[in-house]
Every structure is written in structure tokens, then in C-alpha cells.
mmCIF file of C-alpha atoms in Angstrom:
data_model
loop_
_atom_site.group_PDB
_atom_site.id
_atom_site.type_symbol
_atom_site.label_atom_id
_atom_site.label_comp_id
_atom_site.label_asym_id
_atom_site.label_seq_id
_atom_site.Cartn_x
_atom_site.Cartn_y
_atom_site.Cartn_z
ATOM 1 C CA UNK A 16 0.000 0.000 0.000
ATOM 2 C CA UNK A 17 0.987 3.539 -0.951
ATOM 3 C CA UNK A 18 2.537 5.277 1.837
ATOM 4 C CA UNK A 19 0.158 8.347 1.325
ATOM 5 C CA UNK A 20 -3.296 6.216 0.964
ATOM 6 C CA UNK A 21 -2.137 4.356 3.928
ATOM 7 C CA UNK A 22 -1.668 7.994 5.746
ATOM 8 C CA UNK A 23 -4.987 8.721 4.560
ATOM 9 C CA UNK A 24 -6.936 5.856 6.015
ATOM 10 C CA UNK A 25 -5.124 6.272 9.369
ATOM 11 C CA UNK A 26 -6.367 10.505 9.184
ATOM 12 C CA UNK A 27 -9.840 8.841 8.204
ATOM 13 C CA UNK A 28 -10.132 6.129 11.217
ATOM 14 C CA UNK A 29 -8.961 9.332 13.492
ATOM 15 C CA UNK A 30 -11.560 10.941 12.116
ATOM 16 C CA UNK A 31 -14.190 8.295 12.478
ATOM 17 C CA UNK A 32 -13.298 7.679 15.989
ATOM 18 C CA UNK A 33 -13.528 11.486 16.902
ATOM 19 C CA UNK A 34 -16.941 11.650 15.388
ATOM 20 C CA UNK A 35 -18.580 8.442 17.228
ATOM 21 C CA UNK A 36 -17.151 9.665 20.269
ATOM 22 C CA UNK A 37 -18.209 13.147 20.542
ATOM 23 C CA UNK A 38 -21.602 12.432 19.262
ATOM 24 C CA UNK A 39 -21.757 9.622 22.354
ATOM 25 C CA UNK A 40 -20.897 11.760 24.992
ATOM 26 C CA UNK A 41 -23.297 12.602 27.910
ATOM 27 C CA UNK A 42 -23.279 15.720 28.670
ATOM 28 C CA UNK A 43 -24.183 17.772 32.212
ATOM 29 C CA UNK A 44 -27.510 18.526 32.502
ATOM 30 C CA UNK A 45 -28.160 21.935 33.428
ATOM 31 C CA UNK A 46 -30.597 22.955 35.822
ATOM 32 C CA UNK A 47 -31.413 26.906 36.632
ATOM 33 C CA UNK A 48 -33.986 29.161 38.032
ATOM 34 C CA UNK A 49 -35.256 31.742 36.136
ATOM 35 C CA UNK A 50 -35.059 34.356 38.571
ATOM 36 C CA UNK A 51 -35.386 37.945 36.562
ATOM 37 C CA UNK A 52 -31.711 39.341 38.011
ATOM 38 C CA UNK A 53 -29.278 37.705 35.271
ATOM 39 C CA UNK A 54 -32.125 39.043 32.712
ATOM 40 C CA UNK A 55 -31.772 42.722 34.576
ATOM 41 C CA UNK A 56 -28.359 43.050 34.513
ATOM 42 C CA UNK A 57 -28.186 42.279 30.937
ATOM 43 C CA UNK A 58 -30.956 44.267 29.629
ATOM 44 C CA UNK A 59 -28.638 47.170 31.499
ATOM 45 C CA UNK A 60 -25.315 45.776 29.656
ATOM 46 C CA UNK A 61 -26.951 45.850 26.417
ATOM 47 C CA UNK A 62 -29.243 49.112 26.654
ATOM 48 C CA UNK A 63 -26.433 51.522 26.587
ATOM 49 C CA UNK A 64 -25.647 50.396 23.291
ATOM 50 C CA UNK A 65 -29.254 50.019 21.509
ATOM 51 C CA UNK A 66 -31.223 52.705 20.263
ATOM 52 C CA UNK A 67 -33.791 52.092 22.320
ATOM 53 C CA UNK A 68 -34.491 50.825 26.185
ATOM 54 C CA UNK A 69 -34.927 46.877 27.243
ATOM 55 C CA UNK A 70 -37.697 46.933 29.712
ATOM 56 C CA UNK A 71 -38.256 46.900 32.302
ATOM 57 C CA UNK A 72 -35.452 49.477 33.827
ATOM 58 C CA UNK A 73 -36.052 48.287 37.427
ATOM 59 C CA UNK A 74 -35.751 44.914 38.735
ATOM 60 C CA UNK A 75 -39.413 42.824 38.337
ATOM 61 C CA UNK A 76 -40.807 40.992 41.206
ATOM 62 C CA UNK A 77 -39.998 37.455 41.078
ATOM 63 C CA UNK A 78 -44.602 36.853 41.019
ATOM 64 C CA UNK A 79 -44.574 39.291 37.510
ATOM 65 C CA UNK A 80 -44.313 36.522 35.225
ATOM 66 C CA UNK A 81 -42.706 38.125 32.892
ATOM 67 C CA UNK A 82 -41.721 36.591 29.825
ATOM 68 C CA UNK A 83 -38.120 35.798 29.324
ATOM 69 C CA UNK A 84 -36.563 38.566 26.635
ATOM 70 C CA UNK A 85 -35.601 37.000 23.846
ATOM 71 C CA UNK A 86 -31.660 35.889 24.040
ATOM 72 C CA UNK A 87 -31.749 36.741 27.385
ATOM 73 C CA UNK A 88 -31.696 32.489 27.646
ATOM 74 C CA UNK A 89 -27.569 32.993 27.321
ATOM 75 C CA UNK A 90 -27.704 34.193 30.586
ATOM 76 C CA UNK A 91 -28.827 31.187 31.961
ATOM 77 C CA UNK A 92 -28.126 27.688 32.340
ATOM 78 C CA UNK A 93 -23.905 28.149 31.748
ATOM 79 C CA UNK A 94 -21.879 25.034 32.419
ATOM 80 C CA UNK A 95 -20.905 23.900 35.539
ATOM 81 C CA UNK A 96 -17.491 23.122 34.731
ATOM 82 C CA UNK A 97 -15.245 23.676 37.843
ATOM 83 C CA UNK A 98 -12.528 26.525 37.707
ATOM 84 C CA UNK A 99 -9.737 23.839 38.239
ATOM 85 C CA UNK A 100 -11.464 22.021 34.921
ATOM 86 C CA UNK A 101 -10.941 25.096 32.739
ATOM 87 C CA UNK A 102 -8.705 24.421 29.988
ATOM 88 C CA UNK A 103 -5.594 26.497 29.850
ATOM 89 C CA UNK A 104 -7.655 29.520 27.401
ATOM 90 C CA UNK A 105 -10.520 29.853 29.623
ATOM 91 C CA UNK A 106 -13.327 27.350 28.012
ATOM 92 C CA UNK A 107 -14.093 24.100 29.248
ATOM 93 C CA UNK A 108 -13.629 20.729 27.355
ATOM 94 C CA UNK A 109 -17.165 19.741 27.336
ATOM 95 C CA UNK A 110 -17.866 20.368 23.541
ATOM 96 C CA UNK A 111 -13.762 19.982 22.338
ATOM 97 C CA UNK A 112 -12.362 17.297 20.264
ATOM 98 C CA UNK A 113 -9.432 17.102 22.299
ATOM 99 C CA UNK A 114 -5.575 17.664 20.884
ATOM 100 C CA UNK A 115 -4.636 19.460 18.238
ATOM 101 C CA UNK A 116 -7.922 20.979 18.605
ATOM 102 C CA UNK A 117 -7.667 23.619 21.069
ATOM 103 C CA UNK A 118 -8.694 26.817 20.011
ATOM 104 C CA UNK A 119 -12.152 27.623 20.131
ATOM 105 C CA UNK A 120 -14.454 29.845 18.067
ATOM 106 C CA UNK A 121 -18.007 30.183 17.751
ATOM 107 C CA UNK A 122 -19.000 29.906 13.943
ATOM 108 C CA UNK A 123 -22.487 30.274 14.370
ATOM 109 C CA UNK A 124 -25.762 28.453 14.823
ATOM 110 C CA UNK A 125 -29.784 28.854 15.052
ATOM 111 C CA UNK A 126 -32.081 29.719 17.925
ATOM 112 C CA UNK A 127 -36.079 28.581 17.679
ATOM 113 C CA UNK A 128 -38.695 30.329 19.925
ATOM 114 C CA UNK A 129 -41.971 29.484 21.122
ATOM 115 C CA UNK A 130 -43.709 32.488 21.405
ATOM 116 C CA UNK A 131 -47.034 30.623 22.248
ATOM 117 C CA UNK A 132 -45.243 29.267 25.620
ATOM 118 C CA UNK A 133 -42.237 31.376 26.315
ATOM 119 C CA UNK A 134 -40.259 31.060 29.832
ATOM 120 C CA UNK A 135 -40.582 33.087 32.830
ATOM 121 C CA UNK A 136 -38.383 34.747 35.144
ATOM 122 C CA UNK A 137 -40.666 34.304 37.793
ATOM 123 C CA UNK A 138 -38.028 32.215 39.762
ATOM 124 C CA UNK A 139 -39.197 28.615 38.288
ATOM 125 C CA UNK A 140 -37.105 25.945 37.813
ATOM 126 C CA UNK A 141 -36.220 25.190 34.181
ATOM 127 C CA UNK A 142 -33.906 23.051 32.671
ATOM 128 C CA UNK A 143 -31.501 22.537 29.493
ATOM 129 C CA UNK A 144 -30.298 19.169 28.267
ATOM 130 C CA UNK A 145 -27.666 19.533 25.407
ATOM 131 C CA UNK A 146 -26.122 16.967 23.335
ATOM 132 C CA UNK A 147 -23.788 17.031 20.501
ATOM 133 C CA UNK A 148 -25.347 16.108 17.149
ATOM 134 C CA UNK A 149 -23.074 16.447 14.395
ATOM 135 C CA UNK A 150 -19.316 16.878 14.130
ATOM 136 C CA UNK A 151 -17.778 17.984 10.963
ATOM 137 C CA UNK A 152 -14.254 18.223 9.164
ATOM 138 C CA UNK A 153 -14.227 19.892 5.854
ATOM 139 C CA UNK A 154 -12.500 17.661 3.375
ATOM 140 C CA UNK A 155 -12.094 20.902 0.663
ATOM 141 C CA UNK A 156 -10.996 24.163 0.606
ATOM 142 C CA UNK A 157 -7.922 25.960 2.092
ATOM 143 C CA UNK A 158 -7.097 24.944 5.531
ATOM 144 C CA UNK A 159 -9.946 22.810 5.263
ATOM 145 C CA UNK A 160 -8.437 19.701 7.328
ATOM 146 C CA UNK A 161 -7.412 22.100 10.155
ATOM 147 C CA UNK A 162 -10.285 22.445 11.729
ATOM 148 C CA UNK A 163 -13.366 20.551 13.322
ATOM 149 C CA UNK A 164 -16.916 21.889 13.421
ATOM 150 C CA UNK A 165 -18.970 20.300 16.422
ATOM 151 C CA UNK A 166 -22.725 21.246 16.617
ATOM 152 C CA UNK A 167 -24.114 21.708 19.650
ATOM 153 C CA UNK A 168 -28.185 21.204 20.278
ATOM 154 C CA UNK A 169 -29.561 22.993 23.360
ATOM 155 C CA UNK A 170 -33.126 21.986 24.320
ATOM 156 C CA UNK A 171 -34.545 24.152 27.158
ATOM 157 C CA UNK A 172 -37.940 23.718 28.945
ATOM 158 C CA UNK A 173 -39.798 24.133 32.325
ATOM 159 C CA UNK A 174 -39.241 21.911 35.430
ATOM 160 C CA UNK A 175 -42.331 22.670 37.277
ATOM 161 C CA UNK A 176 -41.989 19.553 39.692
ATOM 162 C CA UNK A 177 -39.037 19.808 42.293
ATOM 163 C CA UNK A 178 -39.344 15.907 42.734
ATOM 164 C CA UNK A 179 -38.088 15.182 39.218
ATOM 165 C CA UNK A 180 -35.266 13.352 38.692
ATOM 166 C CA UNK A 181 -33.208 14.540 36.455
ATOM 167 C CA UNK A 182 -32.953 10.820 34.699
ATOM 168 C CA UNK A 183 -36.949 11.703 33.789
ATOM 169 C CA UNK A 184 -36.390 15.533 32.613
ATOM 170 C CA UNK A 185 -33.365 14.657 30.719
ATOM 171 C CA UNK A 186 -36.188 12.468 28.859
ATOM 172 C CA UNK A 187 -38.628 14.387 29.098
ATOM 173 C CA UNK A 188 -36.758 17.318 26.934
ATOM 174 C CA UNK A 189 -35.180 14.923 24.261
ATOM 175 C CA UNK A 190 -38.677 13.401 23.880
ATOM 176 C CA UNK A 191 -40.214 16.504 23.557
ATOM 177 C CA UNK A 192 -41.828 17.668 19.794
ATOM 178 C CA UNK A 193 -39.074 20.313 19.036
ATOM 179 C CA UNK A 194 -42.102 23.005 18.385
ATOM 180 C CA UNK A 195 -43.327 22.578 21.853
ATOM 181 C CA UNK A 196 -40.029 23.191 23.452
ATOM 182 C CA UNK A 197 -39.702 27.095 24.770
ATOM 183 C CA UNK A 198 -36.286 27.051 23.208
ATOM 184 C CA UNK A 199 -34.279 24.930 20.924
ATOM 185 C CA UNK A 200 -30.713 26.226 19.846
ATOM 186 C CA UNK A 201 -28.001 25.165 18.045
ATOM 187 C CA UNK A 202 -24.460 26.218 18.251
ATOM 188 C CA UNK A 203 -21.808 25.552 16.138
ATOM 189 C CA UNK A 204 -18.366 25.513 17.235
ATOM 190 C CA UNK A 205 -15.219 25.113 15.124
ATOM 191 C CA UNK A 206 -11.800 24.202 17.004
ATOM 192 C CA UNK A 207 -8.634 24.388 15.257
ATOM 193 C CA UNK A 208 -4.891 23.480 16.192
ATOM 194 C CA UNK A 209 -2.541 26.243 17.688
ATOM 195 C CA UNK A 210 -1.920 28.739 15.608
ATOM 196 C CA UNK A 211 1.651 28.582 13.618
ATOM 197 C CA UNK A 212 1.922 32.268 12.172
ATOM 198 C CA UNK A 213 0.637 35.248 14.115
ATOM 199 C CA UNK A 214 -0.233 38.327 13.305
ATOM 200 C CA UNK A 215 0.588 40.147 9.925
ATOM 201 C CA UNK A 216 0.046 43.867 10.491
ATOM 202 C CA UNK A 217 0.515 44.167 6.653
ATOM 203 C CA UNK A 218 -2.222 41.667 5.678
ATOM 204 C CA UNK A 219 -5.778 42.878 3.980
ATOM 205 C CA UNK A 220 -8.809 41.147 5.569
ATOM 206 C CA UNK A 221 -10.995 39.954 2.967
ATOM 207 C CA UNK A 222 -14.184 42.100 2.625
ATOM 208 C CA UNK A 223 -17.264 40.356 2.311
ATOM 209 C CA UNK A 224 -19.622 42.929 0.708
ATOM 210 C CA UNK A 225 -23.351 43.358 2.128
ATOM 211 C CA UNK A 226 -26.290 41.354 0.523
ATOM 212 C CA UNK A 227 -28.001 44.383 -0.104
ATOM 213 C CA UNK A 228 -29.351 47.638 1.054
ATOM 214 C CA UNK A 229 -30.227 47.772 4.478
ATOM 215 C CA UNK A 230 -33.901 49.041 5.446
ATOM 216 C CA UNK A 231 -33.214 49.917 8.950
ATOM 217 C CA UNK A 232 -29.511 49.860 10.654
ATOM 218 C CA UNK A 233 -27.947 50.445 14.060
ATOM 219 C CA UNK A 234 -23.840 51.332 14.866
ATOM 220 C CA UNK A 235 -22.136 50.655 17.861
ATOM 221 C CA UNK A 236 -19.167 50.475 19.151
ATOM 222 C CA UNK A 237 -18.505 47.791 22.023
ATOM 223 C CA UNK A 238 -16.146 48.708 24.535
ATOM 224 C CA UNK A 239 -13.688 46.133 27.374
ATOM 225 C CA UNK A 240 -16.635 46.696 30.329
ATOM 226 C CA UNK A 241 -19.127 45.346 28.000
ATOM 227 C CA UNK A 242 -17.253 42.305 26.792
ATOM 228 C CA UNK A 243 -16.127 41.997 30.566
ATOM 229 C CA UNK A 244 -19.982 42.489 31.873
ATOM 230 C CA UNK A 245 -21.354 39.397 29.053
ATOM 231 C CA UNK A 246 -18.274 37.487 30.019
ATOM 232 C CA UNK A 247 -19.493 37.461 33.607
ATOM 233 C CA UNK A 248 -23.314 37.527 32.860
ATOM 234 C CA UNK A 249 -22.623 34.112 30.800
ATOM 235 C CA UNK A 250 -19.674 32.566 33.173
ATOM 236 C CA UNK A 251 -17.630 32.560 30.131
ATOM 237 C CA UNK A 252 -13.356 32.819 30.868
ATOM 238 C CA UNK A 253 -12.517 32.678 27.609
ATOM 239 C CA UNK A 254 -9.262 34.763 27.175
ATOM 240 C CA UNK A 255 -10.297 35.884 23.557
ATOM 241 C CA UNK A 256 -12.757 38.098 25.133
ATOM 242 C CA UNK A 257 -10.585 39.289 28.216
ATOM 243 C CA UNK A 258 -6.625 39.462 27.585
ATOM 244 C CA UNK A 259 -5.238 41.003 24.932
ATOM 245 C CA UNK A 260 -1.960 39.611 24.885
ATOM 246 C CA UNK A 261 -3.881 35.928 24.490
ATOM 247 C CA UNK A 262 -5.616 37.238 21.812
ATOM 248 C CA UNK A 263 -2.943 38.886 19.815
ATOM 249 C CA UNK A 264 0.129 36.399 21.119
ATOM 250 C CA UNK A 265 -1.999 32.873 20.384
ATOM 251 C CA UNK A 266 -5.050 33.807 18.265
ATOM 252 C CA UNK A 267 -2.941 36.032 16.157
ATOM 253 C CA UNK A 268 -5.769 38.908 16.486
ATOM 254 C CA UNK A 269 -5.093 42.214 16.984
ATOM 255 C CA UNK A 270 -7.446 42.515 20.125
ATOM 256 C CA UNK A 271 -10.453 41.310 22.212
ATOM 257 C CA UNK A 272 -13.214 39.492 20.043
ATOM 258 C CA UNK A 273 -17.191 40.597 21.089
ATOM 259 C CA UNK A 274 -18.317 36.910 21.510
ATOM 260 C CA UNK A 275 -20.322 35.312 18.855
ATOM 261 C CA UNK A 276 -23.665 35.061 21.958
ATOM 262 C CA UNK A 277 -22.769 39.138 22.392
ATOM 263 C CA UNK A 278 -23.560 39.761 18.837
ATOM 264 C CA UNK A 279 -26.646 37.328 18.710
ATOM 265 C CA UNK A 280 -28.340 38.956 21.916
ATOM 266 C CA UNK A 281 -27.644 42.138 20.240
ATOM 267 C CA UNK A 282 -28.896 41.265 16.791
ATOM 268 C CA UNK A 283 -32.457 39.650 18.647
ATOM 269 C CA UNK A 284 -32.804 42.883 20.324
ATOM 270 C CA UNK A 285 -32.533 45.053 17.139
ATOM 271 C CA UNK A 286 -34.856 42.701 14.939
ATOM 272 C CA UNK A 287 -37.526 42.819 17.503
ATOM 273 C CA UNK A 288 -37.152 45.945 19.728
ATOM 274 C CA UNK A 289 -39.439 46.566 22.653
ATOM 275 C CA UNK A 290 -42.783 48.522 21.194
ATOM 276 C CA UNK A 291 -42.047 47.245 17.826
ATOM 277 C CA UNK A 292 -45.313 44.640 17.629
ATOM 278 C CA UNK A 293 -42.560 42.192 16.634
ATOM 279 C CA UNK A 294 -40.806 38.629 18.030
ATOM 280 C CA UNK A 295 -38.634 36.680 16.213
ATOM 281 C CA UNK A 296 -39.681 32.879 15.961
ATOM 282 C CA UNK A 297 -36.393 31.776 14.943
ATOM 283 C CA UNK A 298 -32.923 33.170 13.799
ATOM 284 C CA UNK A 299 -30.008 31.309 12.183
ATOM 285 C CA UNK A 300 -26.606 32.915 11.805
ATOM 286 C CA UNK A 301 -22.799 32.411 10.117
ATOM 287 C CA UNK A 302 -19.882 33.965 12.017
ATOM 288 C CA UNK A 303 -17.581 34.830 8.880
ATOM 289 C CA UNK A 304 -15.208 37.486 10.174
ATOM 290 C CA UNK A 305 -14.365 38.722 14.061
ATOM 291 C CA UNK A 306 -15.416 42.019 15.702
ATOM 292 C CA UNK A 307 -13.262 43.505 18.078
ATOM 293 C CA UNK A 308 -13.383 45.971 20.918
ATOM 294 C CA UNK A 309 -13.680 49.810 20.394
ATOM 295 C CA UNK A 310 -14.348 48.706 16.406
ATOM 296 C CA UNK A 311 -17.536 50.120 15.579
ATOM 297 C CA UNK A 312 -19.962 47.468 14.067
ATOM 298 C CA UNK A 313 -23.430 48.085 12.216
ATOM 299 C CA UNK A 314 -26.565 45.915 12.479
ATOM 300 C CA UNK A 315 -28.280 45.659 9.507
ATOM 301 C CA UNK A 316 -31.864 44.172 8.671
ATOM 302 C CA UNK A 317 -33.750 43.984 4.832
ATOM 303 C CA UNK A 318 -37.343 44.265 5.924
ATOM 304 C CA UNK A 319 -40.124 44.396 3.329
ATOM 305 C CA UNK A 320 -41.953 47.552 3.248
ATOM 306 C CA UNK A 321 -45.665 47.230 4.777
ATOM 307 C CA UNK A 322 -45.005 43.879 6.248
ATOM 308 C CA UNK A 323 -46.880 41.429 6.956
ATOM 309 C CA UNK A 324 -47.979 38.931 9.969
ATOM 310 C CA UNK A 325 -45.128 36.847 9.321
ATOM 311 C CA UNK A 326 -42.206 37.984 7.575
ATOM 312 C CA UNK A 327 -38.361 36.432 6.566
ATOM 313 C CA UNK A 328 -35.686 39.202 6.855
ATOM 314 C CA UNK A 329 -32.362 39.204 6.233
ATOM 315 C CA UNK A 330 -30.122 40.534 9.032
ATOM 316 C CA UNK A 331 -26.173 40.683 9.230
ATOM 317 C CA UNK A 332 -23.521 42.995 11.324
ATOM 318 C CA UNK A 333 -20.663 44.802 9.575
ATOM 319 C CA UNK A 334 -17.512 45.562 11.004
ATOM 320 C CA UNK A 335 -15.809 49.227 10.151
ATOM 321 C CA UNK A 336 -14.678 48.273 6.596
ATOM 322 C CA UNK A 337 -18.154 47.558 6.014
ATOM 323 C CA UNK A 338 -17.079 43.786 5.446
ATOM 324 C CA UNK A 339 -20.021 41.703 6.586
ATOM 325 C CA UNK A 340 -18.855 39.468 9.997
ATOM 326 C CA UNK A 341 -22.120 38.142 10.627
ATOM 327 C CA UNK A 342 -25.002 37.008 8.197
ATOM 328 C CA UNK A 343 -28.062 35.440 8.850
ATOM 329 C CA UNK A 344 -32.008 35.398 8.649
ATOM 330 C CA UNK A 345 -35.111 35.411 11.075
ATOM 331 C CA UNK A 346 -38.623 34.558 10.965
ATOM 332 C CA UNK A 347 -40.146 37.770 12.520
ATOM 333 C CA UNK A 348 -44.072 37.592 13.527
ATOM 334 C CA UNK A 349 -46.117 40.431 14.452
ATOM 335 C CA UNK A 350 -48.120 40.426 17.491
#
């Protein structure tokens, strides 16, 4: 046998192996209760920087009832990895691949909403049982063998009964219709080996150019106290959004990265701001390029004029070239 096609069967048993085995793993099951202070102190992270106010502006009483914001769900239910279990950038190895695949970057993913029966932060119990349903290595393109996508699915529901154990919930969620769940989200992570060239103050970023005029936009520019405040908000130590010298030493980056669930909560609050008549019933996004601190960025959003009850827009952020770093699409419904 040829020494390379040999080579090439070993890479593709690797491979194999990898797959089965992340797809088999149990993971945590995450228990919270939605009580409405993570939701208040990011509705005042995030209102500085949006156009318009995130109600309420005072803290709600735990009896109110009040429907959990939409993306306000990243503020709940983080993983309960122990500090002393962190891997050395900050991120936990629930989701990784394992060696030479440790760095970490969110590439994107889709969020579904039931705005029939939304959650409360009326201090319930609620639950989220994720699992990992598809891992991916690109077999084309450049770099293409470097990296390994791993897609996360998130389903998230109430607990109502204190006495169940989390054996039955656990089933409970993963047999439950995917329309009746409160949330269902996807994330997709890519992990890559270390880096082997840093950063080239003389290279060009390639410019991905805007799908087409905007109807309505927003520009902001996100500064270290609100990367630091969402870091906290989602227990996330992730270096690329907190030390510079990480970021620019081992991601080869020339500083901190607004974290791919930053610019989704953002992006949710823009499609459908309070007062609009609007909620989005689902929203899937691509991470293409990063945004980074004290950049200004622009959310963008094609609606059609008049609208209607139910509407698909297209929706991406720019970064200050104009380049597009995020692109995706929602379902928007008027209520």
C-alpha cells in the first residue's frame, strides 16, 4: 500500500473515531432558576448600546411573570465546569475534540422560539439538556483539514416539579416535539490546532460585501466593560474576550473578540425591539469574520416595506470596513 493512501486511512479512522465519540458523549444537565436578576443586569449591559431601552429598567418581582426577553436564555443555564477544569484559554472541554484541537471559536448556529409558551423569570425551575449532534471536518478548501466543526443542540424547557429526577427531565426534553419546546438552539463551534503564524500587520482582511441595502440599521461600538460584563453575565473565561496579549500572542488577532452570543443577543434585540409589535420565531446565523473591541460594528436588517404577519428578513452585522462578519435570517411575527 501507498505510503500516502495508507496515511490517509489512518487521518480517516482518526476521524471516524472522533466523530462516534463526541456524538456519544453525555453531557451535564443543566438545571437553573429563572429568577429575573441575570435578565436585569443584561438588559442594562446591552441598553447603553441600543437605540432604544430593554424593559423593564427596574428589577421585576420574582410573582410578575414576565416573559423571558428574547436571548436573554444565554444568561442562563452556563456550564458547571469547575474553575480547576478550565482548559488552559478559559473554556471548558465539554464540547472539544481534544488535541490538536484547542482553540475555540463560535461559527455560528440557530435559535427557535416558542412564542405561544415562552419562559418566565418568575423564579421557576427550568432546565436545558444539550447533546452534541453532528461533528464535521471539511475535506475541501484551504485549511480545510485544520479544523473541526462540532454542533451543539440545546433543548430548554420548564421543570415545574421539584421531585423530578433529572434521569426523567433529561427524557422528558429529548422526547419533547421540538415546536413545543420554549427554546431549541443550536451552536456551532469550530476548534482548530494552535496557531503557527501570528499576526501580519501588513495583511488585507478579505471584505465580504453586504447582501443588499439595508432598510433599517444600528452602529455601535462595544467597549472592554461590556465584553467583561457578558463574560461574567454568561460565566464565560474565555481569554479571547478578556486578555489582549492571548488574543494577539496565540489567536494572532489584533485585540479582544465581542463573543459570537454578544452579537446574537444584540442582533435579537434590534430585529424585535421593545414597542415594535414584533418577536422573532427563529434566527439562524454564520460567524464569517471577528469584531473587536472599540471597532464600531453596524446591524443591519432587509425588511419588506408594509409587512406582513409573518415575515423572513435578512439581518447581518458589519464591522468598520463595512465587510459583513455576521449574516443570517429570522422569521419575525407580528403580534
Amino acid at each position: 500500500m501507498r505510503p500516502c493512501l495508507a496515511l490517509s486511512r489512518l487521518q480517516s479512522r482518526k476521524s471516524s473515531t472522533r466523530t462516534s465519540s463526541l456524538t456519544a458523549r453525555r453531557l451535564p444537565l443543566v438545571l437553573d432558576h429563572l429568577s429575573p436578576t441575570p435578565s436585569h443586569l443584561l438588559t442594562h449591559t446591552l441598553s447603553p448600546f441600543l437605540s432604544h431601552p430593554l424593559l423593564p429598567a427596574i428589577l421585576s418581582p420574582v410573582d410578575s411573570a414576565r416573559p423571558l426577553p428574547q436571548g436573554h436564555h444565554l444568561a442562563y443555564f452556563p456550564p458547571c465546569v469547575p474553575t480547576t477544569a478550565l482548559l488552559p484559554d478559559g473554556t471548558d472541554a465539554l464540547h472539544s475534540p481534544g488535541a490538536p484541537y484547542t482553540r475555540r471559536l463560535w461559527a455560528g448556529g440557530r435559535v427557535a422560539f416558542n412564542i405561544d409558551a415562552p419562559l418566565h423569570v418568575d423564579g421557576s425551575r427550568a432546565a436545558c439538556v444539550e447533546r452534541i449532534v453532528d461533528v464535521h471536518r471539511p475535506s475541501n478548501g484551504a485549511g480545510a483539514k485544520d479544523k473541526v466543526f462540532v454542533t451543539i443542540e440545546r433543548r430548554v424547557g420548564d421543570c415545574p416539579d421539584p421531585a423530578e429526577p433529572d434521569a426523567s427531565i433529561r427524557a422528558r426534553l429529548l422526547g419533547t416535539p421540538d415546536a413545543d419546546l420554549p427554546i431549541l438552539e443550536h451552536r456551532r463551534l469550530v476548534f482548530l490546532p494552535p496557531k503557527t503564524s501570528l499576526l501580519d500587520p501588513t495583511s488585507t482582511p478579505r471584505i465580504v460585501p453586504a447582501p443588499r441595502a439595508p432598510t433599517r440599521t444600528l452602529s455601535l461600538i462595544p467597549t472592554r466593560a461590556l465584553l467583561f460584563r457578558f463574560s461574567a453575565l454568561t460565566f464565560n473565561a474565555h481569554l479571547l474576550h478578556l486578555d489582549t496579549l492571548y488574543t494577539q500572542s496565540v489567536e494572532g488577532l489584533r485585540d479582544l473578540v465581542v463573543h459570537g452570543p454578544l452579537t446574537l443577543a444584540l442582533l435579537l434585540a434590534f430585529l424585535a425591539p421593545p414597542g415594535s409589535g414584533r418577536v422573532v420565531r427563529e434566527v439562524e446565523y454564520r460567524n464569517l469574520a471577528p469584531l473587536f473591541v472599540g471597532e464600531e460594528l453596524t446591524l443591519s436588517v432587509r425588511e419588506r416595506e408594509g409587512g406582513s404577519q409573518r415575515e423572513e428578513v435578512e439581518a447581518w452585522i458589519a464591522g468598520p470596513e463595512g465587510g459583513v462578519a455576521v449574516r443570517g435570517s429570522a422569521s419575525l411575527e407580528r403580534r
